Amino acid sequence: MSAASVSVCIPAYQAGRYVAGTVRSVLSQTFEDFEVVVLDNASSDATPEIVRGFADPRVRVLRNDRVLPLAENWNRAVAESRGRYVKLLCADDLLHPDCLRRQYEVLATDPGIALVCARRDMIDETGAVLAANRGLRGLVGRHEPDAVIRKVVRHGGNPLGEPGGALFRREQFDAVGGWDPGWKFPMDLALWIRLLGHGAFYGQPESLAAFRIAPGTLSAQAGRAEYAEQRALSEDLASDPVWGVRPVDRLVGSAMAPWARLRRVALFLMARSQGARN
């Protein structure tokens, strides 16, 4: 049996509440040439039983003997995949039905593109949409890497989005060394930046994924530590002459960073309020 074209890698830790819906959202794709790799990170809740309950032959379930750190776990999930193109989907997020088809078409038809990202919806614990069609402001369509990096610096946060909204080439992921454990909160953005050393970026205007905002997630824990890491990453980019970041980009980014953080905090407060009412 030949390998699938696309691998959707789902690292799952204590994900019993959401992981079934996450896997179902992948199995409901209009694109058919994919595999699902679920890596249970030694969960002690119902996660193992839930993920092993899927009889679909496209789903492969693996389990770690011990709980691995985030980057190591995500890297193992990708290492176990067999597809030419890879998406990492957190175990509480969702894909819209056309996500894989639309993103596969971009990478398969343009070898010069290293990363494709789509806009996404922000959802709460129940799946209700808190904010629709978010992200990629000024980044829709095809963009050269240096232009994207300047946008990242000016944004002050992560304008490209979380892993669920992205698709990349396995070969290039391996070439850049995968997820970098030196970062925690901006680990996804740090990978996107390194991938852009291999090709262009393509931003899709439609919302093709849903990012869940819920208590207990890594994103919910973010605060000053996330802000400090984001600023450190932006400074690294601004100081690297290969990207051609201008002084004005750095100034705009310094001004915008607090607003990027406040927007994210506001979404988590909104999700908390919604949860209290439900």
Coordinates of N, CA and C in Angstrom, one line a residue, residues 96 117-123 129-137 140 155 158-162 165 204-211 213 259-268 270:
H96 N -11.9 22.3 8.9 CA -13.1 22.4 8.1 C -13.0 21.4 6.9
C117 N -0.9 28.7 4.8 CA -1.7 28.9 6.0 C -3.0 29.4 5.6
A118 N -4.0 29.1 6.4 CA -5.4 29.6 6.1 C -5.8 30.4 7.3
R119 N -6.8 31.2 7.1 CA -7.4 31.9 8.2 C -8.2 30.8 9.0
R120 N -8.5 31.2 10.3 CA -9.2 30.2 11.1 C -10.2 30.9 12.0
D121 N -11.2 30.1 12.5 CA -12.1 30.5 13.5 C -11.6 30.3 14.9
M122 N -12.0 31.1 15.8 CA -11.7 30.9 17.2 C -12.9 30.4 17.9
I123 N -12.9 29.2 18.5 CA -14.0 28.6 19.1 C -13.8 28.4 20.6
V129 N -18.4 29.7 17.9 CA -17.5 30.6 17.3 C -17.4 31.9 18.1
L130 N -16.2 32.2 18.6 CA -16.0 33.5 19.3 C -15.6 34.6 18.3
A131 N -14.8 34.2 17.3 CA -14.3 35.1 16.3 C -14.1 34.4 15.0
A132 N -14.7 34.8 13.9 CA -14.6 34.1 12.7 C -13.5 34.7 11.7
N133 N -12.9 33.8 10.9 CA -12.0 34.3 9.8 C -10.9 35.2 10.3
R134 N -10.2 34.7 11.3 CA -9.1 35.5 11.9 C -7.7 35.2 11.2
G135 N -6.9 36.2 11.3 CA -5.5 36.0 10.9 C -5.2 36.4 9.4
L136 N -3.9 36.5 9.1 CA -3.3 36.7 7.8 C -3.7 38.1 7.2
R137 N -3.8 39.0 8.1 CA -4.1 40.4 7.5 C -2.9 40.8 6.7
V140 N -2.7 37.5 2.5 CA -3.4 36.6 1.6 C -2.7 36.5 0.3
H155 N 3.8 43.0 13.1 CA 2.5 42.5 13.8 C 2.7 42.5 15.3
N158 N 1.7 36.6 16.3 CA 1.8 35.6 15.3 C 0.7 35.7 14.2
P159 N 1.0 36.5 13.1 CA 0.0 36.7 12.1 C -0.3 35.5 11.2
L160 N 0.6 34.5 11.3 CA 0.4 33.3 10.4 C -0.5 32.2 11.0
G161 N -0.6 32.2 12.3 CA -1.5 31.3 13.0 C -0.9 30.0 13.5
E162 N -1.8 29.2 14.1 CA -1.4 28.0 14.8 C -1.2 26.8 13.8
G165 N -3.8 25.4 11.1 CA -4.1 26.1 9.9 C -3.0 26.1 8.8
Q204 N -4.3 31.8 2.6 CA -5.7 31.5 2.0 C -6.7 32.4 2.7
P205 N -7.6 33.0 2.0 CA -8.5 34.0 2.6 C -9.7 33.3 3.3
E206 N -10.0 32.1 3.1 CA -11.1 31.4 3.7 C -10.7 30.8 5.0
S207 N -11.6 30.7 6.0 CA -11.3 30.0 7.2 C -11.4 28.5 7.0
L208 N -10.3 27.8 7.3 CA -10.3 26.3 7.0 C -10.0 25.5 8.2
A209 N -9.8 26.2 9.4 CA -9.6 25.4 10.6 C -10.2 26.2 11.8
A210 N -10.3 25.5 12.9 CA -10.8 26.2 14.1 C -9.9 25.9 15.3
F211 N -9.5 27.0 15.9 CA -8.6 27.0 17.1 C -9.4 27.1 18.3
I213 N -10.2 27.8 22.2 CA -9.7 28.6 23.3 C -10.4 28.1 24.5
W259 N -0.7 45.4 21.9 CA -2.1 45.2 21.4 C -2.3 43.8 20.9
A260 N -1.3 43.2 20.3 CA -1.5 41.8 19.9 C -1.8 40.9 21.2
R261 N -1.1 41.2 22.2 CA -1.3 40.4 23.5 C -2.6 40.7 24.0
L262 N -3.1 42.0 24.0 CA -4.4 42.3 24.6 C -5.5 41.7 23.8
R263 N -5.4 41.6 22.5 CA -6.4 40.9 21.7 C -6.5 39.5 22.0
R264 N -5.4 38.8 22.3 CA -5.5 37.4 22.6 C -6.1 37.2 24.0
V265 N -5.7 38.1 25.0 CA -6.2 38.0 26.3 C -7.7 38.2 26.3
A266 N -8.2 39.1 25.4 CA -9.6 39.4 25.3 C -10.4 38.2 24.8
L267 N -9.8 37.4 23.9 CA -10.5 36.2 23.4 C -10.6 35.2 24.5
F268 N -9.5 35.0 25.3 CA -9.6 34.0 26.4 C -10.6 34.5 27.5
M270 N -13.3 36.2 26.9 CA -14.6 36.0 26.2 C -15.0 34.5 26.3

